[in-house]
Coordinates of C-alpha atoms in Angstrom, one line a residue:
Chain A
M29 CA -12.9 1.0 -47.4
P30 CA -10.1 3.4 -46.8
E31 CA -9.1 3.8 -43.0
A32 CA -10.6 6.8 -41.5
R33 CA -7.6 9.2 -40.7
T34 CA -7.6 11.4 -37.8
E35 CA -5.0 14.0 -37.1
T36 CA -4.6 15.5 -33.9
I37 CA -3.7 19.5 -34.0
I38 CA -1.3 21.1 -31.3
L39 CA -3.0 24.0 -29.9
N40 CA -0.9 27.1 -27.9
M41 CA -3.2 28.1 -25.1
G42 CA -1.5 31.2 -23.3
P43 CA 0.9 32.7 -22.0
Q44 CA -1.0 35.7 -22.7
H45 CA -4.7 34.3 -22.3
P46 CA -7.2 36.0 -19.6
S47 CA -8.1 32.6 -18.3
T48 CA -4.8 31.5 -17.2
H49 CA -4.7 33.8 -14.3
G50 CA -1.1 34.9 -15.0
V51 CA 1.3 33.8 -17.4
L52 CA 0.6 30.2 -18.0
R53 CA 1.1 28.4 -21.2
L54 CA -0.5 25.5 -22.2
V55 CA 0.1 23.2 -25.1
L56 CA -3.0 21.4 -25.9
E57 CA -2.9 18.2 -28.2
L58 CA -6.6 18.2 -29.6
E59 CA -8.6 15.8 -31.9
G60 CA -11.3 18.1 -32.6
E61 CA -12.6 19.4 -29.5
V62 CA -11.3 16.6 -26.9
I63 CA -8.1 17.2 -25.2
L64 CA -5.5 14.1 -25.7
G65 CA -2.6 15.7 -23.9
A66 CA -1.6 18.7 -22.1
T67 CA 1.7 20.1 -21.2
P68 CA 1.7 23.1 -18.9
V69 CA 4.8 25.3 -19.7
I70 CA 5.8 27.3 -16.7
G71 CA 8.6 29.9 -15.6
Y72 CA 7.4 33.3 -17.1
L73 CA 7.2 34.7 -13.9
H74 CA 10.3 33.2 -12.4
T75 CA 12.1 36.1 -10.5
G76 CA 14.6 33.7 -8.7
F77 CA 13.2 34.7 -5.0
E78 CA 15.0 31.6 -3.5
K79 CA 18.4 33.1 -4.6
E80 CA 17.6 36.4 -3.5
M81 CA 16.9 35.3 0.0
E82 CA 20.1 33.6 0.2
H83 CA 21.9 37.1 -0.1
R84 CA 19.8 38.9 2.5
T85 CA 19.7 38.7 6.3
Y86 CA 16.7 36.8 7.8
H87 CA 15.1 40.1 8.7
Q88 CA 15.4 41.6 5.4
N89 CA 13.7 38.5 3.8
I90 CA 10.3 39.4 5.6
V91 CA 9.4 41.5 2.6
F92 CA 9.5 38.7 0.0
P93 CA 6.9 36.1 1.0
A94 CA 3.9 38.5 0.3
R95 CA 5.6 39.3 -3.2
I96 CA 5.9 35.6 -4.0
E97 CA 1.9 34.6 -3.1
Y98 CA 0.1 38.1 -3.4
L99 CA -3.4 37.0 -2.9
A100 CA -3.2 35.6 0.9
T101 CA -0.4 38.0 2.2
F102 CA -0.5 37.5 5.7
V103 CA -0.6 33.8 5.5
E104 CA 2.4 33.8 3.6
E105 CA 4.5 36.3 5.9
T106 CA 3.2 34.0 8.9
A107 CA 5.0 30.7 7.0
Y108 CA 8.3 32.6 6.7
V109 CA 8.6 33.9 10.3
L110 CA 7.4 30.6 11.7
A111 CA 10.5 29.1 9.9
V112 CA 12.8 31.5 11.5
E113 CA 11.2 31.3 14.8
K114 CA 11.6 27.4 14.8
L115 CA 15.3 27.8 13.7
L116 CA 15.9 30.0 16.7
G117 CA 13.7 28.3 19.0
V118 CA 11.8 31.4 19.8
T119 CA 8.1 31.2 20.7
P120 CA 6.1 34.6 20.0
P121 CA 3.9 35.9 23.0
P122 CA 0.3 34.8 23.0
R123 CA -1.1 38.4 21.6
A124 CA 1.1 38.1 18.4
Q125 CA -0.2 34.4 18.1
A126 CA -3.7 35.3 18.3
A127 CA -3.2 38.5 15.8
R128 CA -1.4 36.4 13.3
V129 CA -4.4 34.1 13.4
I130 CA -6.8 36.7 13.0
L131 CA -4.7 38.5 10.0
S132 CA -4.2 35.1 8.4
E133 CA -7.6 34.1 8.4
L134 CA -8.8 37.8 6.9
S135 CA -6.2 37.2 4.1
R136 CA -7.6 33.5 3.6
I137 CA -11.3 35.0 3.2
A138 CA -9.8 37.8 0.8
S139 CA -8.0 35.2 -1.3
H140 CA -11.0 32.8 -1.5
L141 CA -13.0 35.8 -2.6
V142 CA -10.9 36.5 -5.4
A143 CA -10.8 32.8 -6.4
L144 CA -14.6 32.7 -6.6
G145 CA -14.8 35.9 -8.4
S146 CA -12.4 35.0 -11.0
S147 CA -13.5 31.6 -11.4
A148 CA -17.3 33.1 -11.8
I149 CA -16.1 35.6 -14.5
D150 CA -14.5 33.0 -16.4
L151 CA -17.9 31.5 -16.9
N152 CA -19.1 35.0 -17.6
V153 CA -20.9 35.8 -14.3
T154 CA -19.3 39.3 -14.1
S155 CA -21.6 40.7 -11.2
L156 CA -20.1 38.2 -8.9
F157 CA -16.6 39.2 -9.6
L158 CA -17.6 42.8 -8.7
Y159 CA -19.2 41.9 -5.3
C160 CA -16.5 39.7 -4.3
L161 CA -13.9 42.1 -5.0
Q162 CA -15.9 44.6 -3.1
D163 CA -15.8 42.4 -0.1
R164 CA -12.3 41.8 -0.5
E165 CA -11.5 45.5 -0.4
E166 CA -13.1 46.1 3.0
I167 CA -10.8 43.3 4.3
L168 CA -7.9 45.0 2.7
D169 CA -8.9 48.2 4.2
I170 CA -8.5 46.4 7.6
L171 CA -5.0 45.1 6.6
E172 CA -4.0 48.6 5.6
M173 CA -5.1 50.0 9.2
V174 CA -3.0 47.1 10.7
S175 CA 0.4 47.6 8.8
G176 CA -0.1 50.6 6.3
Q177 CA 0.0 48.6 3.3
R178 CA -2.9 47.0 1.4
M179 CA -1.0 44.0 0.2
M180 CA 2.9 43.9 0.6
H181 CA 2.5 44.4 4.3
G182 CA 6.3 43.6 6.0
F183 CA 4.4 43.8 9.4
L184 CA 5.1 40.5 10.9
R185 CA 8.7 40.3 12.7
I186 CA 10.7 37.1 13.7
G187 CA 9.2 36.8 17.3
G188 CA 6.0 38.8 17.0
M189 CA 4.8 41.7 15.1
Q190 CA 6.0 45.3 13.9
W191 CA 3.5 47.1 16.4
D192 CA 0.2 46.4 18.3
L193 CA -3.0 45.9 16.5
P194 CA -4.4 49.7 16.2
E195 CA -7.2 51.1 18.1
G196 CA -10.8 50.3 16.6
F197 CA -9.4 47.3 15.0
E198 CA -11.6 44.8 16.9
A199 CA -14.7 46.6 16.4
R200 CA -13.9 47.0 12.5
V201 CA -13.3 43.2 12.0
R202 CA -16.3 42.4 14.3
A203 CA -18.7 44.7 12.0
L204 CA -17.2 43.0 9.0
M205 CA -18.0 39.5 10.6
D206 CA -21.2 40.5 11.0
R207 CA -22.0 41.2 7.7
L208 CA -20.1 38.4 6.0
P209 CA -22.4 35.5 6.6
A210 CA -25.1 37.1 4.4
R211 CA -22.9 37.9 1.9
I212 CA -21.3 34.3 1.6
D213 CA -25.0 33.1 1.7
E214 CA -26.0 35.2 -1.2
Y215 CA -23.0 34.1 -3.4
D216 CA -24.0 30.7 -2.6
R217 CA -27.8 31.4 -3.8
L218 CA -26.2 33.0 -6.8
L219 CA -23.9 30.4 -7.7
T220 CA -25.3 27.1 -6.4
D221 CA -28.8 27.7 -7.5
N222 CA -27.4 28.7 -10.9
L223 CA -28.2 26.1 -13.5
I224 CA -25.6 27.0 -16.0
W225 CA -22.9 27.4 -13.2
R226 CA -24.0 23.6 -11.8
R227 CA -23.8 22.7 -15.7
R228 CA -20.2 23.9 -16.2
T229 CA -18.8 22.8 -12.7
E230 CA -20.5 19.4 -11.8
G231 CA -18.5 16.5 -13.1
I232 CA -15.8 18.7 -14.8
A233 CA -12.0 18.6 -14.2
V234 CA -12.5 15.5 -11.8
L235 CA -9.3 14.8 -9.6
S236 CA -9.6 11.3 -7.7
A237 CA -8.1 11.1 -4.4
Q238 CA -5.7 8.9 -5.6
D239 CA -4.2 11.2 -8.0
A240 CA -4.4 14.0 -5.9
L241 CA -1.8 12.2 -3.5
R242 CA 0.5 10.8 -5.9
Y243 CA 0.7 14.5 -7.4
G244 CA 1.3 15.8 -3.6
C245 CA -1.8 18.4 -4.2
T246 CA -3.1 20.0 -1.1
G247 CA -5.4 22.8 -0.1
P248 CA -9.1 22.8 -1.4
M249 CA -8.0 20.6 -4.3
L250 CA -7.1 17.6 -2.1
R251 CA -10.2 18.2 0.4
G252 CA -12.5 18.5 -2.7
S253 CA -11.4 15.2 -3.5
G254 CA -12.3 13.6 -0.2
V255 CA -8.8 13.9 1.7
A256 CA -9.3 15.8 5.1
Y257 CA -5.8 17.1 5.2
D258 CA -5.4 20.5 6.9
V259 CA -2.0 21.7 8.2
R260 CA -3.7 23.8 10.9
K261 CA -5.3 20.5 12.1
A262 CA -2.3 18.2 11.4
F263 CA 0.6 20.4 12.6
P264 CA -1.1 23.0 14.4
Y265 CA 0.9 26.5 14.6
S266 CA 0.1 29.8 16.2
G267 CA -2.4 28.1 18.6
Y268 CA -4.7 27.0 16.0
D269 CA -5.4 23.7 18.4
Q270 CA -7.1 25.9 20.4
Y271 CA -9.9 27.1 18.1
D272 CA -12.9 25.2 17.2
F273 CA -13.3 24.8 13.5
D274 CA -14.2 22.2 11.0
V275 CA -12.2 20.9 8.0
P276 CA -14.6 21.0 5.1
V277 CA -14.6 18.0 2.8
R278 CA -16.3 16.9 -0.4
W279 CA -15.9 13.6 -2.3
N280 CA -16.4 14.2 -6.2
G281 CA -13.1 15.9 -6.6
D282 CA -15.0 18.0 -9.5
A283 CA -14.6 21.8 -9.8
F284 CA -18.1 22.3 -8.0
D285 CA -16.8 20.6 -5.0
R286 CA -13.9 22.7 -4.7
Y287 CA -16.1 25.7 -5.1
L288 CA -18.1 24.3 -2.1
V289 CA -15.4 23.7 -0.2
R290 CA -13.7 27.2 -0.4
L291 CA -17.2 28.7 0.2
E292 CA -17.4 26.5 3.4
E293 CA -13.6 27.5 4.6
M294 CA -14.7 31.1 4.4
R295 CA -17.6 30.6 7.1
Q296 CA -15.2 28.3 9.0
S297 CA -12.6 31.4 8.9
R298 CA -15.0 33.6 10.4
R299 CA -15.7 31.4 13.3
I300 CA -12.1 31.2 13.8
I301 CA -11.7 34.9 13.5
T302 CA -14.6 35.6 15.9
Q303 CA -13.1 32.8 18.6
A304 CA -9.6 34.7 18.5
L305 CA -11.3 38.2 18.8
D306 CA -13.3 37.0 21.8
R307 CA -10.2 35.8 23.5
L308 CA -7.7 38.1 22.0
P309 CA -4.9 38.2 25.1
G310 CA -3.4 41.6 26.0
G311 CA 0.4 42.1 26.7
P312 CA 3.4 42.4 24.4
W313 CA 3.3 41.7 20.8
I314 CA 6.9 40.7 20.2
V315 CA 9.4 38.7 22.3
D316 CA 11.5 40.4 25.2
D317 CA 14.6 38.6 23.7
R318 CA 17.3 41.3 22.8
K319 CA 19.0 38.6 20.9
V320 CA 16.1 38.3 18.3
A321 CA 13.9 41.6 18.3
L322 CA 14.9 45.2 18.5
P323 CA 14.7 47.0 22.0
P324 CA 12.1 49.4 22.6
R325 CA 12.4 53.0 21.4
A326 CA 12.3 54.3 24.9
E327 CA 15.2 52.0 26.1
L328 CA 17.7 53.3 23.7
T329 CA 18.0 56.8 25.6
R330 CA 18.7 55.0 28.9
S331 CA 20.6 51.9 28.4
M332 CA 24.0 51.3 26.7
E333 CA 23.5 47.6 26.3
A334 CA 20.0 48.3 24.4
V335 CA 22.1 50.6 21.7
I336 CA 24.6 47.8 21.6
H337 CA 21.9 45.2 20.9
Q338 CA 20.2 47.6 18.4
F339 CA 23.5 48.1 16.5
K340 CA 24.2 44.5 16.3
L341 CA 20.7 43.6 15.0
V342 CA 20.6 46.4 12.5
S343 CA 24.3 46.0 11.5
E344 CA 24.6 42.2 11.4
G345 CA 21.3 40.6 12.0
L346 CA 20.2 37.3 13.6
H347 CA 22.7 34.3 13.7
P348 CA 20.6 31.4 14.3
P349 CA 22.6 27.9 15.1
P350 CA 23.2 25.6 12.1
G351 CA 20.5 23.4 11.3
E352 CA 17.7 23.0 9.0
V353 CA 13.8 23.4 9.8
Y354 CA 10.6 23.1 7.9
A355 CA 7.4 25.3 8.9
A356 CA 4.4 24.9 7.2
V357 CA 1.1 26.9 7.3
E358 CA -2.2 26.2 5.4
S359 CA -2.7 28.9 2.6
P360 CA -5.7 29.1 0.5
R361 CA -3.6 27.5 -2.0
G362 CA -2.8 24.3 -0.1
E363 CA 0.3 23.8 2.2
K364 CA 2.8 26.6 2.0
G365 CA 6.1 25.8 3.7
Y366 CA 9.4 27.4 4.2
Y367 CA 12.4 24.9 4.5
L368 CA 15.7 26.8 5.9
V369 CA 18.9 25.9 6.1
S370 CA 21.4 27.9 8.5
D371 CA 25.3 27.6 8.5
G372 CA 25.2 29.8 11.5
S373 CA 25.9 33.0 9.5
N374 CA 23.5 36.1 9.7
R375 CA 22.2 34.7 6.3
P376 CA 20.1 31.7 5.3
A377 CA 22.2 28.9 3.2
R378 CA 19.1 27.9 1.5
V379 CA 15.7 29.0 1.5
R380 CA 13.4 27.0 -0.2
V381 CA 9.5 27.6 -0.7
R382 CA 7.1 24.7 -0.9
S383 CA 4.2 26.3 -2.6
G384 CA 0.9 24.5 -3.0
S385 CA 0.2 26.2 -6.6
F386 CA 3.2 24.2 -8.2
N387 CA 2.1 20.8 -7.1
N388 CA -1.8 21.4 -7.7
L389 CA -0.8 22.8 -11.4
Q390 CA 1.1 19.6 -11.9
A391 CA -2.2 17.6 -11.9
L392 CA -3.8 19.7 -14.6
P393 CA -3.2 17.3 -17.5
V394 CA -4.7 14.4 -15.5
M395 CA -8.0 16.6 -14.6
I396 CA -8.5 17.9 -18.3
H397 CA -7.6 14.7 -19.9
R398 CA -10.3 13.7 -22.6
G399 CA -12.1 17.0 -21.7
T400 CA -13.1 19.9 -24.1
V401 CA -10.9 23.1 -24.5
A402 CA -14.0 25.1 -23.0
D403 CA -13.5 22.8 -19.7
V404 CA -9.7 23.6 -19.5
V405 CA -10.8 27.6 -18.5
V406 CA -12.9 26.1 -15.5
A407 CA -10.1 23.3 -14.7
I408 CA -7.7 26.3 -14.3
A409 CA -10.0 28.4 -12.3
S410 CA -10.9 25.8 -10.0
I411 CA -7.0 25.0 -9.2
D412 CA -7.0 28.7 -8.1
I413 CA -3.3 29.0 -9.0
V414 CA -1.1 32.1 -8.5
L415 CA 1.4 32.0 -11.0
G416 CA 4.0 34.1 -9.0
D417 CA 3.8 31.1 -6.6
V418 CA 4.2 28.5 -9.0
D419 CA 7.0 30.0 -10.7
R420 CA 8.7 31.9 -7.3
Chain B
M177 CA 1.3 5.5 15.7
I178 CA 4.8 4.6 14.5
G179 CA 6.6 7.9 14.7
P180 CA 9.1 9.3 12.4
A181 CA 12.0 8.4 14.7
A182 CA 11.0 4.9 14.6
R183 CA 10.4 5.0 10.9
A184 CA 14.2 6.3 10.3
A185 CA 15.4 3.5 13.2
Q186 CA 13.9 0.9 10.6
V187 CA 15.7 2.1 7.4
V188 CA 19.0 2.3 9.8
E189 CA 18.3 -1.1 10.9
Q190 CA 18.5 -2.4 7.1
F191 CA 21.3 0.0 5.9
G192 CA 23.7 -0.3 8.8
P193 CA 26.4 2.5 9.2
E194 CA 25.6 3.9 5.8
A195 CA 22.5 5.8 7.1
R196 CA 22.4 8.0 10.1
V197 CA 19.3 10.1 12.0
V198 CA 19.8 13.7 13.0
A199 CA 17.2 15.5 15.1
F200 CA 16.9 19.2 15.3
R201 CA 14.0 21.2 16.7
D202 CA 11.7 18.1 16.7
E203 CA 12.3 17.2 13.4
V204 CA 14.0 13.7 12.6
T205 CA 16.3 13.8 9.1
L206 CA 17.4 10.5 7.9
V207 CA 20.7 11.0 6.1
V208 CA 21.5 8.2 3.5
P209 CA 24.2 7.9 0.6
G210 CA 22.7 9.5 -2.9
A211 CA 23.4 5.7 -4.1
R212 CA 20.7 4.2 -1.5
A213 CA 18.3 7.2 -1.8
L214 CA 15.7 5.3 -3.8
D215 CA 16.2 2.2 -1.7
A216 CA 15.4 4.0 1.5
L217 CA 12.3 5.9 -0.1
R218 CA 11.2 2.7 -1.2
L219 CA 11.3 1.0 2.1
L220 CA 9.4 4.1 3.6
H221 CA 6.8 4.1 1.0
E222 CA 6.3 0.3 1.4
A223 CA 6.2 0.6 5.3
P224 CA 3.1 -0.6 7.2
G225 CA 0.5 2.6 7.7
G226 CA 0.5 3.2 3.8
P227 CA 2.6 5.2 1.5
P228 CA 3.6 8.8 2.8
V229 CA 3.1 11.8 0.0
L230 CA 6.0 13.5 -1.0
T231 CA 5.3 17.1 -0.1
D232 CA 8.6 18.4 -1.3
L233 CA 11.6 17.6 -3.0
T234 CA 14.7 19.8 -3.4
A235 CA 18.5 20.2 -2.8
V236 CA 20.8 22.1 -0.9
D237 CA 24.5 23.2 -2.3
R238 CA 27.1 23.1 0.6
H239 CA 29.8 24.5 -1.6
P240 CA 32.8 24.4 -0.7
V241 CA 32.3 21.3 1.2
A242 CA 32.7 18.2 -1.0
P243 CA 30.5 16.1 -1.7
R244 CA 28.7 19.5 -2.2
F245 CA 24.9 18.5 -3.1
E246 CA 22.1 17.0 -1.0
V247 CA 18.8 16.3 -2.0
V248 CA 16.1 16.7 0.6
Y249 CA 13.0 14.5 0.3
L250 CA 10.1 15.8 2.7
L251 CA 7.5 13.0 3.4
T252 CA 4.3 13.3 5.2
W253 CA 1.9 10.8 6.3
Y254 CA -1.6 12.5 6.3
A255 CA -3.3 10.1 9.2
P256 CA -1.9 10.2 11.8
P257 CA 0.2 13.2 10.9
E258 CA 4.0 12.6 10.8
R259 CA 7.0 14.1 8.8
L260 CA 10.2 12.7 8.0
R261 CA 12.8 14.1 5.9
V262 CA 15.3 12.0 4.0
R263 CA 18.7 13.8 3.2
A264 CA 20.7 12.2 0.4
V265 CA 24.2 13.2 0.1
V266 CA 24.8 13.4 -3.9
E267 CA 28.2 12.7 -5.4
G268 CA 29.8 12.4 -9.0
D269 CA 30.1 14.9 -11.6
P270 CA 27.5 15.7 -12.8
P271 CA 26.0 14.7 -9.6
T272 CA 23.4 12.0 -10.1
V273 CA 20.9 10.4 -8.4
A274 CA 18.0 8.1 -8.9
S275 CA 14.7 9.5 -9.9
V276 CA 11.7 8.7 -7.5
T277 CA 8.9 9.4 -10.1
G278 CA 8.1 5.7 -10.1
L279 CA 7.2 6.0 -6.3
W280 CA 5.6 9.5 -6.9
A281 CA 4.0 11.1 -10.0
G282 CA 4.4 14.4 -8.4
A283 CA 8.1 14.1 -8.3
D284 CA 8.4 14.9 -11.9
W285 CA 8.4 18.5 -11.8
L286 CA 10.1 18.7 -8.5
E287 CA 13.0 16.9 -9.9
R288 CA 13.0 19.0 -13.1
E289 CA 13.3 22.1 -11.0
V290 CA 16.1 20.8 -8.8
Y291 CA 17.9 20.0 -12.2
D292 CA 17.1 23.2 -13.5
M293 CA 18.3 25.4 -10.6
F294 CA 21.4 22.7 -9.2
G295 CA 22.1 20.7 -12.4
I296 CA 21.7 17.6 -10.4
R297 CA 20.7 14.6 -12.8
F298 CA 17.9 12.2 -11.9
T299 CA 18.3 8.7 -13.8
G300 CA 15.3 7.2 -14.9
H301 CA 13.3 10.4 -15.1
P302 CA 10.9 10.7 -18.1
R303 CA 11.7 14.1 -19.3
L304 CA 14.4 15.9 -17.6
T305 CA 14.6 19.3 -19.1
R306 CA 14.7 23.1 -17.7
I307 CA 11.3 24.2 -16.2
L308 CA 11.6 27.7 -14.6
M309 CA 14.6 29.1 -16.6
P310 CA 14.7 29.5 -20.3
D311 CA 15.5 26.5 -22.3
D312 CA 18.9 27.9 -23.5
W313 CA 20.1 29.2 -20.1
E314 CA 23.6 28.3 -18.9
G315 CA 24.5 27.2 -15.8
H316 CA 22.4 26.4 -12.8
P317 CA 21.2 29.5 -11.0
L318 CA 21.0 28.3 -7.2
R319 CA 24.4 26.8 -7.2
K320 CA 26.6 28.6 -4.8
D321 CA 29.1 29.5 -7.2
F322 CA 26.5 31.0 -9.8
P323 CA 26.7 35.0 -9.1
L324 CA 23.5 37.0 -8.3
T325 CA 23.8 39.6 -11.2
E326 CA 21.6 41.7 -13.1
E327 CA 20.9 39.9 -16.3
P328 CA 23.0 41.3 -19.4
V329 CA 21.0 43.9 -21.5
E330 CA 22.2 44.9 -25.0
F331 CA 22.2 48.6 -24.0
L332 CA 25.5 50.4 -24.7
G333 CA 27.7 51.6 -21.5
H334 CA 25.6 49.5 -19.2
T335 CA 27.4 46.9 -17.2
P336 CA 25.2 44.3 -15.3
R337 CA 25.4 45.1 -11.3
T338 CA 25.1 42.7 -8.4
P339 CA 22.2 43.9 -6.0
S340 CA 23.3 46.0 -3.2
E341 CA 24.4 44.0 -0.2
I342 CA 23.7 46.4 2.6
V343 CA 24.4 44.0 5.2
P344 CA 27.8 42.1 4.7
R345 CA 27.9 38.5 5.5
T346 CA 29.2 37.5 8.8
P347 CA 30.8 34.4 9.8
P348 CA 29.2 31.9 11.9
R349 CA 29.6 32.7 15.7
P350 CA 31.5 30.3 17.9

């Protein structure tokens, strides 16, 4: 009897493919419908942000983080300013810290809504995508009210914020937070009780806790696999240790569990926002240190010293002491960290952006091994990558 | 709880004067020579309390100081939460250091990125190729002697510009 010959075929998926959520190319080795090997090819969105940031002052660099990862904009800005503040040894006033928490959590909800909607549309649940984007738009309206921009805010400052939270902000956020639980419950019912959704996500794209740790996965990827690591709890920043919230964890490590973790995280973000609004402190929104923050406008007409400080900050910028720091935040896509090296001049000697998406995407071949091509779409959606964040 | 300073001290005890510990803003950095980096990381990997997670692996170019390259490993223990940075001073031309893909699978892409951006070679890496830049790219963009300019295009009469530098670089303050 002749031996049965099997041939594998190489299939190129992407870079122009709607389910890759950006520009990602996957080289799949297939035997029939079964995946034997997968090689992600990245770099299509590489824009050299790290190099650009070495050529600008610390203050000018504030605009970059939100452009690297454009779904959770305030989380990104917080990560960068925290790193510079750590380098300088500056602590922002309580009001700025609480405002950063509120804005970050609003960004997190907005980002998780996109993750939820886009993973639903990949499995042809089109209506949910539209509901999610409608809610996200309400959040972006609030962020625009605060900063003047829907997405690329450039609103946070080293040592605080550009200006105070606007009038009517609290009422508007509270109104949204009152509506939100019913909306999230509706999405929960729409997907969790949906037989097709469950069959397509349960037991699909499984990542074991061991693999998640070996690959350095963070965020919902890690917590969906049973490891309760959240930067907000482990290394608290911006006063997160004062708020009462839970870190949702699931144990199966499949696409369904990651979806449930994100859903629960939105509810927890709402809890944090309401607590932060309840005890939003008054007072200044930026540090009163003339070597770090610009002097108030009114002072410029009266004080020569203020004019000199203004001139020095605008024409040269900050001079942090030589050294290196790493500041991390919990972004919707895992640990987002900025590693800054200062040589004492007015520009960073090295800016390293540690992105959650990069490490999470690296585990994709493990997740889809011996799965089918159709499951690749589910796997990519459940990682919730931002390709701009992967390629930087 | 062991603490990052105690973990670093254990390595220094084994390594002697080759290794030293730097503390800045409550962050502990262990500095080791590049040739001993893998040994130091293996010691930390096998220390009691379970292996750490390799949160980040990157490099710094200290040009014109020699040796100019440093590879930086950021280790995180999740429970209890601790962080330790290991900085390896890499020598040689091309600069070479041992790969840590045997300890952490996630080091694969991170080391490829460092190779791509700095030209540092990792011996023992399974497939050390470019990852972010095109395969036929010349040079390593994050090196300090690699200029930041526009990519050349094939239009007549167009010379690549350097992005505007509105605020000039000022030297460190004394």
